[in-house]
Amino acid sequence: MNQLVKASTFAGNTFAVWVLLFAVLALFFPVQFVWIGPYISLLLGIVMFGMGMTLSLDDFKLILKQPKGVVIGVLAQFIIMPLLAYGLAKGLSLPPEIAVGVILVGACPGGTASNVMTYLAKGNTALSVTITSVSTLLAPVLTPAIIYLLASEWLPVSASDMFVSVVKMVVVPIVLGLLVKVLFKKQAERSLGAMPLVSVIAIVMIVAAVVSGSRDKILETGLLIFAVVILHNALGLLAGFIIAKLLKLEYPDQKAISIEVGMQNSGLGAALAVAHFNPVAAVPSAIFSFWHNISGPLLATYWGWKANKNTDKTSSISG
């Protein structure tokens, strides 16, 4: 079991490398990965099941203890990223499938990796976990509604069908994960160490499926999509930080909200794109999955280094 936990930790720490590696392999050898396409929803369900196994009532207590931070974080998540996505799609006159794909990423809740990044950044990790949990549980209603409002001018959107999809892919697996945790507590606790490895494998397979299924379009517009994703992510991180600062939240909370806003559940974006539009619309999610696992750790490392430096300064002055 210790070896499995070590492998899981290694996979989590090198996540971006595996995403990039298999994305490149899928680009050059698409036939080897196309078969994964029909299983994207199932793979996302596995990731969400793992998230359910990690949740507890403590994750939601902060709603009562620190409602301001939670409300600001959740609202920022579902307002900033969708509006940035819409602005980029309009401003850059993106092709319909790509425009919808970018909006899809923006309308998704925060990704679980944001919690780890907030911890490394010496931010408010409890706040990050609560925002991720609340935004994920609100996703069945808010994500389809936002996509319908912002993306309908490019492609037809069925908010009701999308609602059903999000419930199936997100809520049901999370509830099942919670039930397993409650009913089989000891076994669930033993298996938690392996969950990062399972999640990494699932997300890598989703990315490989998307890339292999949209190979020609990626080769045609890959640089444009990559530039849009980088811009979207960077603006989200910046806007989240500025909003939290303007609303006078504490510095650790500002870092948590910045990372929450900038790091999305791109697996959900890819799954919804494939289920309701076409594989091309899933490409921004696939690239986002890779990129935010580079920008997030870079920002977290900087903030963590800055916090440690300030701590050392304080210690030397008091000593």
Coordinates of C-alpha atoms in Angstrom, one line a residue:
M1 CA 0.0 0.0 0.0
N2 CA 2.9 2.4 0.8
Q3 CA 4.2 1.9 -2.7
L4 CA 0.8 2.8 -4.1
V5 CA 0.6 5.9 -2.0
K6 CA 4.2 6.9 -3.2
A7 CA 3.1 6.3 -6.8
S8 CA 0.0 8.3 -6.2
T9 CA 2.0 11.2 -4.8
F10 CA 4.4 11.1 -7.6
A11 CA 1.6 11.1 -10.2
G12 CA 0.0 14.1 -8.5
N13 CA 3.2 16.1 -8.4
T14 CA 4.0 15.4 -12.1
F15 CA 0.4 15.7 -13.3
A16 CA 1.2 18.3 -16.0
V17 CA 4.0 16.2 -17.4
W18 CA 1.7 13.2 -17.9
V19 CA -1.0 15.3 -19.5
L20 CA 1.4 16.8 -21.9
L21 CA 3.0 13.5 -22.7
F22 CA -0.2 11.7 -23.6
A23 CA -1.6 14.7 -25.4
V24 CA 1.4 14.6 -27.7
L25 CA 1.1 10.9 -28.1
A26 CA -2.6 11.2 -28.9
L27 CA -1.7 13.9 -31.5
F28 CA 0.7 11.7 -33.3
F29 CA -0.9 8.3 -32.8
P30 CA -4.7 9.2 -32.6
V31 CA -5.9 5.7 -33.5
Q32 CA -4.4 4.4 -30.2
F33 CA -6.6 6.7 -28.1
V34 CA -9.8 7.3 -30.1
W35 CA -11.5 4.3 -28.4
I36 CA -11.5 6.2 -25.1
G37 CA -14.0 8.8 -26.4
P38 CA -17.2 7.0 -25.3
Y39 CA -15.9 6.6 -21.8
I40 CA -15.2 10.3 -21.0
S41 CA -18.3 10.7 -18.9
L42 CA -17.4 7.5 -16.9
L43 CA -13.9 8.7 -16.4
L44 CA -15.1 12.1 -15.0
G45 CA -17.5 10.2 -12.8
I46 CA -14.5 8.3 -11.3
V47 CA -12.8 11.6 -10.5
M48 CA -15.9 13.0 -8.9
F49 CA -16.4 9.8 -6.9
G50 CA -12.9 10.3 -5.5
M51 CA -13.9 13.8 -4.6
G52 CA -17.0 12.6 -2.8
M53 CA -14.8 10.2 -0.7
T54 CA -12.7 13.2 0.5
L55 CA -15.6 15.4 1.5
S56 CA -16.9 15.8 5.0
L57 CA -19.3 18.1 6.9
D58 CA -16.3 20.1 8.1
D59 CA -15.8 21.3 4.5
F60 CA -19.1 23.1 4.7
K61 CA -18.9 24.5 8.3
L62 CA -16.9 27.5 6.9
I63 CA -20.1 28.7 5.3
L64 CA -21.4 29.6 8.7
K65 CA -18.0 30.7 10.1
Q66 CA -16.8 32.7 7.2
P67 CA -19.8 33.4 4.9
K68 CA -18.3 36.5 3.2
G69 CA -15.2 34.6 1.8
V70 CA -17.3 31.7 0.6
V71 CA -20.0 33.8 -1.1
I72 CA -17.4 36.0 -2.7
G73 CA -15.4 33.0 -3.9
V74 CA -18.4 31.1 -5.4
L75 CA -19.8 34.3 -7.1
A76 CA -16.4 35.1 -8.5
Q77 CA -16.1 31.5 -9.8
F78 CA -19.3 31.7 -11.7
I79 CA -19.1 35.3 -12.8
I80 CA -15.5 36.2 -13.6
M81 CA -14.5 33.1 -15.7
P82 CA -17.6 32.9 -17.8
L83 CA -17.5 36.7 -18.6
L84 CA -13.8 36.5 -19.4
A85 CA -14.5 33.6 -21.7
Y86 CA -17.4 35.4 -23.4
G87 CA -15.2 38.5 -23.9
L88 CA -12.3 36.5 -25.4
A89 CA -14.7 34.6 -27.7
K90 CA -16.3 37.9 -29.0
G91 CA -13.1 40.0 -29.0
L92 CA -11.0 37.4 -30.9
S93 CA -13.9 36.3 -33.2
L94 CA -13.3 32.6 -32.3
P95 CA -14.9 29.9 -34.4
P96 CA -18.2 28.7 -33.0
E97 CA -17.0 25.3 -31.6
I98 CA -13.9 27.0 -30.0
A99 CA -16.0 29.9 -28.6
V100 CA -18.4 27.5 -26.9
G101 CA -15.5 25.4 -25.7
V102 CA -13.9 28.4 -24.0
I103 CA -17.2 29.4 -22.4
L104 CA -17.7 25.8 -21.2
V105 CA -14.4 25.9 -19.3
G106 CA -15.4 29.3 -17.8
A107 CA -18.8 28.0 -16.6
C108 CA -17.4 25.0 -14.8
P109 CA -16.8 24.9 -11.0
G110 CA -13.3 25.0 -9.5
G111 CA -11.0 21.9 -9.8
T112 CA -9.9 19.9 -6.8
A113 CA -6.2 20.7 -7.7
S114 CA -6.9 24.3 -6.5
N115 CA -7.0 23.0 -2.9
V116 CA -3.5 21.6 -3.1
M117 CA -2.3 24.8 -4.8
T118 CA -3.8 27.0 -2.1
Y119 CA -2.1 24.9 0.5
L120 CA 1.3 25.3 -1.2
A121 CA 0.7 29.0 -1.6
K122 CA 0.1 29.4 2.2
G123 CA -3.4 30.5 1.4
N124 CA -6.7 29.7 3.3
T125 CA -6.9 26.0 2.4
A126 CA -10.2 25.5 4.3
L127 CA -11.8 28.3 2.3
S128 CA -10.5 26.8 -0.9
V129 CA -12.0 23.4 -0.1
T130 CA -15.3 24.9 0.8
I131 CA -15.6 27.0 -2.3
T132 CA -14.7 24.0 -4.5
S133 CA -17.3 21.9 -2.7
V134 CA -20.1 24.5 -2.9
S135 CA -19.4 25.5 -6.5
T136 CA -19.3 21.8 -7.5
L137 CA -22.7 21.1 -5.9
L138 CA -24.2 24.2 -7.5
A139 CA -22.8 23.3 -10.9
P140 CA -25.9 21.3 -12.1
V141 CA -27.9 24.4 -12.1
L142 CA -25.4 27.2 -12.7
T143 CA -23.2 25.6 -15.3
P144 CA -26.0 24.8 -17.8
A145 CA -27.7 28.2 -17.2
I146 CA -24.4 30.1 -17.8
I147 CA -23.7 28.1 -21.0
Y148 CA -27.2 28.7 -22.2
L149 CA -27.0 32.5 -21.6
L150 CA -23.5 33.0 -23.1
A151 CA -23.0 30.3 -25.7
S152 CA -26.4 30.1 -27.4
E153 CA -25.4 32.7 -30.0
W154 CA -22.8 30.3 -31.4
L155 CA -24.4 26.9 -31.1
P156 CA -27.8 25.5 -29.9
V157 CA -27.7 24.8 -26.2
S158 CA -30.2 22.6 -24.2
A159 CA -29.9 23.7 -20.6
S160 CA -32.2 20.9 -19.4
D161 CA -30.2 18.1 -21.1
M162 CA -27.0 19.6 -19.8
F163 CA -28.5 19.8 -16.3
V164 CA -29.2 16.0 -16.4
S165 CA -25.6 15.4 -17.7
V166 CA -24.0 17.4 -14.8
V167 CA -26.2 15.6 -12.3
K168 CA -25.1 12.2 -13.7
M169 CA -21.4 13.1 -14.1
V170 CA -20.9 15.1 -10.9
V171 CA -23.6 14.9 -8.3
V172 CA -24.4 11.2 -8.4
P173 CA -20.7 10.1 -8.2
I174 CA -20.0 12.5 -5.4
V175 CA -23.0 11.2 -3.4
L176 CA -21.9 7.6 -4.1
G177 CA -18.4 8.6 -2.8
L178 CA -19.9 10.1 0.3
L179 CA -22.0 6.9 0.9
V180 CA -19.0 4.7 0.5
K181 CA -17.1 6.8 3.0
V182 CA -19.9 6.6 5.5
L183 CA -20.7 2.9 5.1
F184 CA -17.2 1.6 4.6
K185 CA -15.2 4.1 6.6
K186 CA -12.0 2.0 7.3
Q187 CA -11.7 0.7 3.8
A188 CA -12.4 4.2 2.3
E189 CA -9.7 5.7 4.5
R190 CA -7.2 3.1 3.3
S191 CA -8.0 3.8 -0.3
L192 CA -7.7 7.6 -0.1
G193 CA -4.0 7.5 -0.6
A194 CA -4.5 6.0 -4.1
M195 CA -7.2 8.4 -5.2
P196 CA -4.8 11.0 -6.7
L197 CA -3.3 8.3 -8.9
V198 CA -6.8 7.2 -10.1
S199 CA -7.7 10.9 -10.8
V200 CA -4.5 11.5 -12.7
I201 CA -5.1 8.4 -14.9
A202 CA -8.7 9.4 -15.5
I203 CA -7.9 13.0 -16.5
V204 CA -5.0 12.0 -18.7
M205 CA -7.2 9.5 -20.5
I206 CA -9.9 12.3 -21.0
V207 CA -7.3 14.6 -22.5
A208 CA -5.9 11.9 -24.8
A209 CA -9.4 11.1 -26.0
V210 CA -10.2 14.7 -26.7
V211 CA -6.9 15.3 -28.5
S212 CA -7.1 12.2 -30.6
G213 CA -10.7 13.0 -31.6
S214 CA -9.9 16.5 -32.6
R215 CA -6.5 16.1 -34.1
D216 CA -7.0 17.9 -37.4
K217 CA -8.7 20.9 -35.7
I218 CA -5.9 21.2 -33.1
L219 CA -3.2 21.2 -35.9
E220 CA -5.2 23.9 -37.6
T221 CA -6.0 26.2 -34.7
G222 CA -3.8 24.8 -31.8
L223 CA -1.8 28.0 -31.3
L224 CA -4.8 30.2 -31.2
I225 CA -6.6 28.0 -28.6
F226 CA -3.4 27.7 -26.5
A227 CA -3.1 31.5 -26.5
V228 CA -6.8 32.0 -25.5
V229 CA -6.5 29.4 -22.7
I230 CA -3.3 31.0 -21.3
L231 CA -5.0 34.4 -21.4
H232 CA -8.2 33.1 -19.8
N233 CA -6.4 31.4 -17.0
A234 CA -4.1 34.4 -16.3
L235 CA -6.9 36.9 -16.3
G236 CA -8.9 34.6 -14.0
L237 CA -6.1 34.3 -11.5
L238 CA -5.6 38.1 -11.5
A239 CA -9.2 39.1 -11.4
G240 CA -9.9 36.7 -8.5
F241 CA -7.1 38.2 -6.5
I242 CA -8.1 41.8 -7.3
I243 CA -11.8 41.2 -6.4
A244 CA -10.9 39.6 -3.1
K245 CA -8.5 42.4 -2.3
L246 CA -11.1 45.2 -3.2
L247 CA -13.6 43.5 -1.0
K248 CA -11.1 43.6 1.9
L249 CA -10.6 39.9 2.5
E250 CA -7.4 38.8 4.3
Y251 CA -4.3 38.0 2.2
P252 CA -4.6 34.2 2.6
D253 CA -8.2 34.5 1.5
Q254 CA -7.1 36.6 -1.5
K255 CA -4.7 33.8 -2.6
A256 CA -7.4 31.1 -2.1
I257 CA -10.0 32.9 -4.2
S258 CA -7.4 33.8 -6.9
I259 CA -6.5 30.1 -7.4
E260 CA -10.1 29.0 -7.1
V261 CA -11.2 31.3 -9.9
G262 CA -8.3 30.5 -12.1
M263 CA -8.3 26.7 -11.9
Q264 CA -11.3 25.0 -13.4
N265 CA -12.8 21.5 -13.4
S266 CA -11.7 21.2 -17.1
G267 CA -12.6 17.5 -17.1
L268 CA -16.3 18.5 -16.7
G269 CA -15.9 21.0 -19.5
A270 CA -14.5 18.3 -21.8
A271 CA -17.2 15.8 -20.9
L272 CA -20.0 18.3 -21.5
A273 CA -18.4 19.4 -24.8
V274 CA -18.3 15.8 -26.2
A275 CA -21.8 15.0 -24.9
H276 CA -23.6 18.1 -26.1
F277 CA -21.5 19.6 -28.9
N278 CA -18.5 18.0 -30.6
P279 CA -15.0 16.9 -29.8
V280 CA -13.6 20.2 -31.1
A281 CA -15.5 22.1 -28.4
A282 CA -13.6 20.0 -25.8
V283 CA -10.1 21.1 -27.0
P284 CA -10.0 24.3 -24.8
S285 CA -10.8 22.1 -21.8
A286 CA -8.1 19.6 -22.7
I287 CA -5.5 22.4 -23.1
F288 CA -6.7 24.1 -19.9
S289 CA -6.2 20.9 -18.0
F290 CA -2.6 20.9 -19.0
W291 CA -1.9 24.7 -18.6
H292 CA -3.5 25.4 -15.2
N293 CA -1.4 22.6 -13.8
I294 CA 1.6 24.6 -14.8
S295 CA 0.4 28.2 -13.9
G296 CA -1.1 27.1 -10.6
P297 CA 2.0 25.5 -9.2
L298 CA 4.2 28.4 -10.4
L299 CA 2.0 30.9 -8.7
A300 CA 1.6 28.7 -5.6
T301 CA 5.4 28.3 -5.4
Y302 CA 6.0 32.0 -5.6
W303 CA 3.4 32.8 -2.9
G304 CA 4.7 30.0 -0.7
W305 CA 8.3 31.3 -1.1
K306 CA 7.1 34.8 -0.3
A307 CA 5.3 33.7 2.8
N308 CA 8.3 31.7 4.0
K309 CA 10.6 34.7 3.4
N310 CA 8.3 37.0 5.4
T311 CA 8.2 34.4 8.2
D312 CA 12.0 34.2 8.3
K313 CA 12.3 38.0 8.4
T314 CA 9.8 38.2 11.3
S315 CA 11.7 35.4 13.2
S316 CA 15.1 37.2 12.7
I317 CA 13.6 40.5 14.0
S318 CA 11.9 39.0 17.0
G319 CA 15.1 36.9 17.7

